[in-house]
Coordinates of C-alpha atoms in Angstrom, one line a residue:
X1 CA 100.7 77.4 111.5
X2 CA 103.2 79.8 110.3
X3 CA 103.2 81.2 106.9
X4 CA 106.0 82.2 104.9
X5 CA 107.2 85.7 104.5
X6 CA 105.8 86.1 101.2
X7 CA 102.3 84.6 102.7
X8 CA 102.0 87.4 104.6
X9 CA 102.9 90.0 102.6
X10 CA 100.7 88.6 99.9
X11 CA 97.7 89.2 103.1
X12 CA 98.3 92.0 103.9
X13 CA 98.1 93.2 100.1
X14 CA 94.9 91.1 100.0
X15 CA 93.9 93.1 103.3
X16 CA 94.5 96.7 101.3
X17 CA 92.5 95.6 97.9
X18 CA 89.5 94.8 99.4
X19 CA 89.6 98.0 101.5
X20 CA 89.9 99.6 98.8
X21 CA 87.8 97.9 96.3
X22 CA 85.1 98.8 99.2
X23 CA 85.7 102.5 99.5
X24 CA 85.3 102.9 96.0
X25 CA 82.4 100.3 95.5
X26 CA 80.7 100.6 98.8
X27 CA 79.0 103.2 99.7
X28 CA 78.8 103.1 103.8
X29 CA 82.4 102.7 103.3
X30 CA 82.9 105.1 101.2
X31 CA 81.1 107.5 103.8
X32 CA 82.9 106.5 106.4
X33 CA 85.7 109.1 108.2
X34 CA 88.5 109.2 110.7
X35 CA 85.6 110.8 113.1
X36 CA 83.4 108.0 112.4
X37 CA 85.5 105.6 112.8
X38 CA 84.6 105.5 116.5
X39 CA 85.1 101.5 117.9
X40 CA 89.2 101.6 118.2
X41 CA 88.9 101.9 121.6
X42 CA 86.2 99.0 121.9
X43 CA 87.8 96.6 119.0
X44 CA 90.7 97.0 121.6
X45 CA 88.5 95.8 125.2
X46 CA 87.6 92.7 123.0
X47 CA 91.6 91.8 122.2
X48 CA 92.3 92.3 125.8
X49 CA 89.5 90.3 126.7
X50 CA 90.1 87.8 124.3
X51 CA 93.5 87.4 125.4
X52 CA 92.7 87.6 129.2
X53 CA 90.5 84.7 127.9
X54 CA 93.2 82.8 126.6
X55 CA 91.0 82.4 123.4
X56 CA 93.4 82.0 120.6
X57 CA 90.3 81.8 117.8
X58 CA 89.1 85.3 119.4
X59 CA 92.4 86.8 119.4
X60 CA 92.7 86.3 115.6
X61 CA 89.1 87.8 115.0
X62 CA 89.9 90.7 117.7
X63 CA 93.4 91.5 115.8
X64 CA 92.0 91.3 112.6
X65 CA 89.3 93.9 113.8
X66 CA 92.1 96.2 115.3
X67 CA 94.0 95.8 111.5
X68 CA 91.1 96.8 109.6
X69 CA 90.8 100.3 111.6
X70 CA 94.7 100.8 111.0
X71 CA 94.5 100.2 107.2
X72 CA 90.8 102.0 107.9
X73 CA 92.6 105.3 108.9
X74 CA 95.5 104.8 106.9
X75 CA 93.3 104.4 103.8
X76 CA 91.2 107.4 105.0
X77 CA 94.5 110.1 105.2
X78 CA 95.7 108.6 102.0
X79 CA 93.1 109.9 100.0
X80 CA 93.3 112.6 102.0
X81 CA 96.9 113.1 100.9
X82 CA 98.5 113.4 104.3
X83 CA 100.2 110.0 105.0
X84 CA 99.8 106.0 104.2
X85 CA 99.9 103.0 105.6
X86 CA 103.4 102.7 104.2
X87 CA 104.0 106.0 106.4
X88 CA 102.4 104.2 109.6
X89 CA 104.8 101.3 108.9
X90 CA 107.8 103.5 108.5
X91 CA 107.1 106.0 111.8
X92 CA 106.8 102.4 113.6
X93 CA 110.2 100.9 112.6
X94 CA 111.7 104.7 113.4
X95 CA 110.1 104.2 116.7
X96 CA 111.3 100.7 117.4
X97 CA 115.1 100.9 116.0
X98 CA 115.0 104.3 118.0
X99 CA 114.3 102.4 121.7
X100 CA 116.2 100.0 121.0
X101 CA 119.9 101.1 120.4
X102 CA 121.3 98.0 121.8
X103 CA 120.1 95.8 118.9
X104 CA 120.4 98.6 116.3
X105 CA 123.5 100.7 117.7
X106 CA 126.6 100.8 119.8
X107 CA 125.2 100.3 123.2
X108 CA 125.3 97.8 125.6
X109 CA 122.1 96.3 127.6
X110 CA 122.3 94.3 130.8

């Protein structure tokens, strides 16, 4: 099922509230730092599983698990006043317009 534009974006800002709401109100969140934060690389083995697996229900869970340690960190540095999740975002579309110049510039792919 696809959701409209606005859907999403309306998740996503769901996504960032309640990480929010739980740093402030919870208190193993609230503890919790970019060291601690120590399961990326496992959250990650469960997607590719998932995936290998073919398990569409899994995949969900598995990706939803990889997006909480990205707002995770994000959240983390912002308070920390070195970058956002609107930063991540950015340095992502910088990286993607950048590799591809045949979509966003003047050359030519075969």
């Amino acid at each position: 099922m696809a959701h409209t534009r606005e859907e999403k974006l309306a998740a996503l800002s769901r996504v960032l509230d309640v990480l929010e709401r739980l740093r402030v109100e919870c208190r193993w969140d609230r503890e919790q730092t970019t060291e601690s934060r120590t399961t990326t690389i496992e959250e990650a083995h469960e997607l590719s599983d998932a995936i290998l697996a073919g398990d569409s229900e899994e995949i969900k869970k598995e990706l939803g698990d990889l997006l909480l340690h990205i707002v995770f960190y994000s959240q983390i540095a912002q308070e920390e006043e070195r970058y956002d999740l609107a930063d991540v975002a950015h340095a992502l579309c910088d990286k993607l317009i950048f590799r591809h110049p045949h979509v966003y510039g003047d050359t030519q792919a075969d």
